[in-house]
Amino acid sequence: MPAAPPDLPRRYLGVPLWRPRAAFFELTSCEGCQLQILNNEDTLLDFLSFLEVVQFREAMTEKAEDYEIAFVEGAVSRADEEERLRRIRAQAQVLVALGSCAAFGGVNQLRNRWADPALVVREVYGEAPVETALVRPLSAVVPVDLMIFGCPIRKEEVERIVCDLALGKTVTHPAYPVCLECKANENLCLFDLGEPCLGPITRGGCNAWCPNERAGCWGCRGPAEDANVAQLLEIMRRHGFSDEAFRDRLECFGGFASLPARPEGLPA
Amino acid sequence: MKRDCQVAIAPLTRVEGHGNIRIRIEQGRLLEARWEVVETPRFFEAMLKGKTWENAPWITGRICGICSIGHTLASIRAVERAFGIEPGPCTTRLRLLLKHMETLQSHSLHLFFLVLPDLLGVGSVLPLLETHRETVLLASRIKKLANDACDLVGGRRLHPTRTVVGGFTLYPQPAELAALRERLQAVLPDLDEAAALFGSLPLPDFQRPTEFVSLAGTDAYPFIGGEVVSTDGVRQTEDGYRALTNEYLVPRSTAKWCRLSRSSFAVGALARFNNNAHLLAPAARALAAGLGLAPVCHNPFANNLAQLVECVHVVHDAITLIDELLAGDLEPDRQPVRPRAGLGVAAVEVPRGILYHAYQLSDSGRIMACDCVIPTGQNHANIQADLTALAADFARRGHGDQDLELLAAMLVRAYDPCISCSVH
């Protein structure tokens, strides 16, 4: 049988596959999430067969502007980024916030602890005029259709989500916390090893990436549904961890900033 | 002969971060050649102020997705030096092994996926899947090995998880290291093939006398800590890094620039090679000789060849490190941490050159001040100087816009700049 011409839609189990034209962008970030896109060499060619990549500054010189999906890494921290993001939003049918910086501001938002951006500039650049603003996640500027959590993103999860998109399936995230995945992996509890951990309140889906390596969770994926932060504070105190250590982890990636109230008695 | 030339690249592709190139030549005269760093600043030094030491490696690793292992190791070393912690033999070897694998990953990504398309006249690696499929598969094998090794030793290929002040949270099993050793052996023929390919593709012939700065090896090709040297004869301790970097601000860059004996200097693989070629593994020395690379080489495009030579070196050295670990040094040696007041400075050779982290810590281990000096920040002034010389040379000879555009892009790319990292 002759091979189907390449412009016919590919099918999977009888379902026509959408091969979206995809573009990758980066705002304020370390570009690590895009590096993850280029990782997992064994499945990279299969992954690329699901997407027609038309723009990816870090990896290719050619570019086209008629993309359907925009993957945006990084937070918004300057006026030109806000403008760029609005242009991307106007073009894309699906806007994906790629990683913790795009979803929550990521580690970048830690400098928002300094309420006045001018003070931050002075701390690092002295009197030089350097433009910046408060760090915001993408959703504070434009509507976001989909978030891919993590610092960094997990390539296996991106593959699953892109596959779902191409098949027209609804993309879902686990509601349960990292703690559940950690237990399923039969790890020793980090609390018993003397390490603080946000696993009980952080959204799962990473397969307990850090706790598997005996590093406590820092909450890079933001809160699980029904996260009981106050109860975790109690548990942390009972294990002798300082409130400051708890706060450091809660505020590290910005995912918990959206919680309605901070637990009573936690230092600001 | 073409007398007018305009180049406006904004932003430069196939590099990490946002930088622009602007060149204007009129009547055969160079009017402007600018390297502009337009990346958004991130302010890590402000993020860390007031935080405790535990936060430093975790947060500063996020300065860069490509060299996050190097940042994490520099941060850990700075805290350990402030607290007076001397890492144990197993930790020391595993850290170097992890660094080597980051170097292999970063160099191979740069050489095959970012540089090779230029040498073969295409815009990205994607068309090479059709024309040079075996080469792309070979590159993927090298990169995958390096990534897998980083997962094994550091817990994760980027933003590592096992690396902590005092040691590692988990240590690899002997069988895992033995399996890695076999894969490292198996990748050596791939590197030979890569060397033959790059050796067959001529690099632009361009020279500009340059000061090269790197760590100074004593008995080994240097990667972590020790004295710093320059080809102009400067010698300085790691603690005296400020005397080497002399950071200053320029209006067209959100990254700080650096100078030393001259108005600019270069760091990175070529600088390491120029200062320490005699300390390379024999196979890496032989490769350098085969490629016609000899110290002191003043062609910035040769940085790509130095990276290739370093790939061979780190694979050989990684095998030696694993042999030492398997011969008896693989004993978990994580040490307790007792904070004390002090200044901790660390110099680590990451893929793009020397990275410095310095923290002023209080007696409870709180970060009172923090300073990070990034290799690409040290290279910016030199990139500018090279770009000016290259464009001036071009203006004299007169070629087409597209030739100059490609050459200028290739020049900046040869530095393998990590621009978002440099605007930390």
Short mmCIF file of C-alpha atoms in Angstrom, two decimals, chain A residues 15-178:
data_model
loop_
_atom_site.label_atom_id
_atom_site.label_comp_id
_atom_site.label_asym_id
_atom_site.label_seq_id
_atom_site.Cartn_x
_atom_site.Cartn_y
_atom_site.Cartn_z
CA VAL A 15 -9.07 9.46 15.81
CA PRO A 16 -7.63 12.17 13.58
CA LEU A 17 -4.55 13.75 15.14
CA TRP A 18 -4.20 17.49 15.30
CA ARG A 19 -0.57 18.35 14.63
CA PRO A 20 -0.58 21.85 16.01
CA ARG A 21 1.84 24.52 14.87
CA ALA A 22 3.70 25.26 18.07
CA ALA A 23 5.93 28.13 19.17
CA PHE A 24 8.08 28.39 22.27
CA PHE A 25 8.75 31.67 24.05
CA GLU A 26 10.59 32.77 27.15
CA LEU A 27 10.07 35.76 29.42
CA THR A 28 11.93 36.22 32.73
CA SER A 29 13.37 32.75 33.33
CA CYS A 30 16.40 30.46 33.24
CA GLU A 31 15.23 28.73 30.02
CA GLY A 32 15.55 25.43 31.85
CA CYS A 33 12.02 24.35 30.92
CA GLN A 34 12.80 24.75 27.21
CA LEU A 35 15.99 22.78 27.80
CA GLN A 36 13.77 20.04 29.25
CA ILE A 37 11.76 20.08 26.01
CA LEU A 38 15.02 19.18 24.20
CA ASN A 39 15.81 16.43 26.73
CA ASN A 40 14.59 12.81 26.85
CA GLU A 41 16.48 11.99 23.69
CA ASP A 42 14.85 8.54 23.33
CA THR A 43 11.39 10.00 22.78
CA LEU A 44 12.36 13.36 21.29
CA LEU A 45 11.59 12.45 17.68
CA ASP A 46 8.24 10.92 18.61
CA PHE A 47 7.45 14.00 20.69
CA LEU A 48 8.32 16.28 17.78
CA SER A 49 6.05 14.27 15.50
CA PHE A 50 3.08 15.51 17.56
CA LEU A 51 4.01 19.15 17.02
CA GLU A 52 5.08 21.25 14.09
CA VAL A 53 7.58 23.51 15.82
CA VAL A 54 7.59 26.84 13.98
CA GLN A 55 9.43 28.98 16.53
CA PHE A 56 11.99 28.05 19.19
CA ARG A 57 14.63 30.75 19.55
CA GLU A 58 16.94 28.70 21.75
CA ALA A 59 17.17 25.89 19.18
CA MET A 60 16.37 27.22 15.71
CA THR A 61 16.88 30.26 13.51
CA GLU A 62 13.85 29.79 11.23
CA LYS A 63 10.61 31.21 12.55
CA ALA A 64 6.97 31.64 11.56
CA GLU A 65 4.24 33.64 13.29
CA ASP A 66 1.16 31.54 12.45
CA TYR A 67 1.35 29.23 15.46
CA GLU A 68 -1.66 27.67 17.16
CA ILE A 69 -0.15 26.68 20.49
CA ALA A 70 2.20 28.98 22.37
CA PHE A 71 4.30 27.53 25.15
CA VAL A 72 5.50 30.41 27.28
CA GLU A 73 8.23 29.96 29.86
CA GLY A 74 9.02 32.60 32.48
CA ALA A 75 7.32 35.32 34.47
CA VAL A 76 6.40 38.85 33.43
CA SER A 77 8.71 41.45 34.96
CA ARG A 78 9.04 44.23 32.38
CA ALA A 79 6.71 46.29 30.18
CA ASP A 80 8.08 44.84 26.92
CA GLU A 81 7.36 41.33 28.18
CA GLU A 82 3.78 42.28 28.94
CA GLU A 83 3.38 43.63 25.41
CA ARG A 84 5.01 40.53 23.91
CA LEU A 85 2.76 38.24 25.93
CA ARG A 86 -0.36 40.09 24.72
CA ARG A 87 0.77 39.65 21.10
CA ILE A 88 1.38 35.94 21.70
CA ARG A 89 -2.05 35.62 23.33
CA ALA A 90 -3.72 37.29 20.37
CA GLN A 91 -2.16 34.81 17.96
CA ALA A 92 -2.41 31.54 19.92
CA GLN A 93 -5.48 29.36 20.18
CA VAL A 94 -3.97 27.69 23.22
CA LEU A 95 -1.64 29.52 25.58
CA VAL A 96 0.34 27.21 27.83
CA ALA A 97 2.14 28.51 30.93
CA LEU A 98 5.28 26.37 30.94
CA GLY A 99 6.75 25.82 34.40
CA SER A 100 6.60 27.51 37.79
CA CYS A 101 7.79 30.95 36.63
CA ALA A 102 4.98 31.21 34.06
CA ALA A 103 2.39 29.63 36.38
CA PHE A 104 3.25 31.40 39.65
CA GLY A 105 6.18 33.77 39.11
CA GLY A 106 8.62 31.07 40.21
CA VAL A 107 11.73 31.96 42.21
CA ASN A 108 11.67 35.34 40.44
CA GLN A 109 8.75 36.47 42.60
CA LEU A 110 10.95 36.16 45.71
CA ARG A 111 12.18 39.65 45.00
CA ASN A 112 8.62 40.92 45.36
CA ARG A 113 9.37 40.59 49.09
CA TRP A 114 10.99 43.98 48.46
CA ALA A 115 7.77 45.88 47.88
CA ASP A 116 9.49 48.65 45.89
CA PRO A 117 11.22 47.46 42.67
CA ALA A 118 13.44 50.56 42.85
CA LEU A 119 15.09 49.20 46.00
CA VAL A 120 15.83 45.90 44.29
CA VAL A 121 17.43 47.74 41.39
CA ARG A 122 19.60 49.77 43.78
CA GLU A 123 20.68 46.63 45.63
CA VAL A 124 22.00 44.97 42.47
CA TYR A 125 22.75 47.80 40.00
CA GLY A 126 23.35 50.83 42.24
CA GLU A 127 22.24 54.06 40.61
CA ALA A 128 22.17 52.72 37.03
CA PRO A 129 18.76 53.09 35.37
CA VAL A 130 17.55 49.51 34.90
CA GLU A 131 13.93 48.97 34.02
CA THR A 132 11.92 46.40 35.94
CA ALA A 133 8.55 45.92 37.62
CA LEU A 134 6.98 43.54 40.13
CA VAL A 135 7.11 39.92 39.01
CA ARG A 136 3.77 38.47 37.84
CA PRO A 137 2.63 35.10 36.53
CA LEU A 138 1.22 35.02 32.97
CA SER A 139 -2.36 34.75 34.24
CA ALA A 140 -2.07 38.18 35.87
CA VAL A 141 -1.67 39.68 32.38
CA VAL A 142 -3.62 37.47 29.94
CA PRO A 143 -5.97 34.46 30.14
CA VAL A 144 -4.00 31.20 30.33
CA ASP A 145 -5.53 28.01 28.91
CA LEU A 146 -3.26 25.46 30.43
CA MET A 147 -0.51 25.22 33.01
CA ILE A 148 2.34 22.75 33.06
CA PHE A 149 3.68 22.78 36.60
CA GLY A 150 7.17 22.32 37.97
CA CYS A 151 10.62 23.82 38.38
CA PRO A 152 11.75 22.35 36.14
CA ILE A 153 8.87 20.86 34.15
CA ARG A 154 8.96 17.10 33.86
CA LYS A 155 9.32 16.06 30.24
CA GLU A 156 7.24 12.90 30.67
CA GLU A 157 4.36 15.07 31.86
CA VAL A 158 4.76 17.46 28.90
CA GLU A 159 4.68 14.48 26.56
CA ARG A 160 1.44 13.26 28.13
CA ILE A 161 -0.16 16.70 27.94
CA VAL A 162 0.88 17.33 24.32
CA CYS A 163 -0.46 13.90 23.43
CA ASP A 164 -3.78 14.75 25.12
CA LEU A 165 -3.95 18.04 23.22
CA ALA A 166 -3.33 16.35 19.88
CA LEU A 167 -5.99 13.74 20.62
CA GLY A 168 -8.47 16.35 21.76
CA LYS A 169 -8.64 14.97 25.26
CA THR A 170 -9.25 17.20 28.27
CA VAL A 171 -5.95 17.83 29.99
CA THR A 172 -6.16 17.11 33.70
CA HIS A 173 -3.81 17.45 36.64
CA PRO A 174 -3.74 15.25 39.72
CA ALA A 175 -5.75 16.66 42.62
CA TYR A 176 -3.79 14.62 45.17
CA PRO A 177 -0.53 15.77 46.77
CA VAL A 178 3.10 14.75 46.16
#
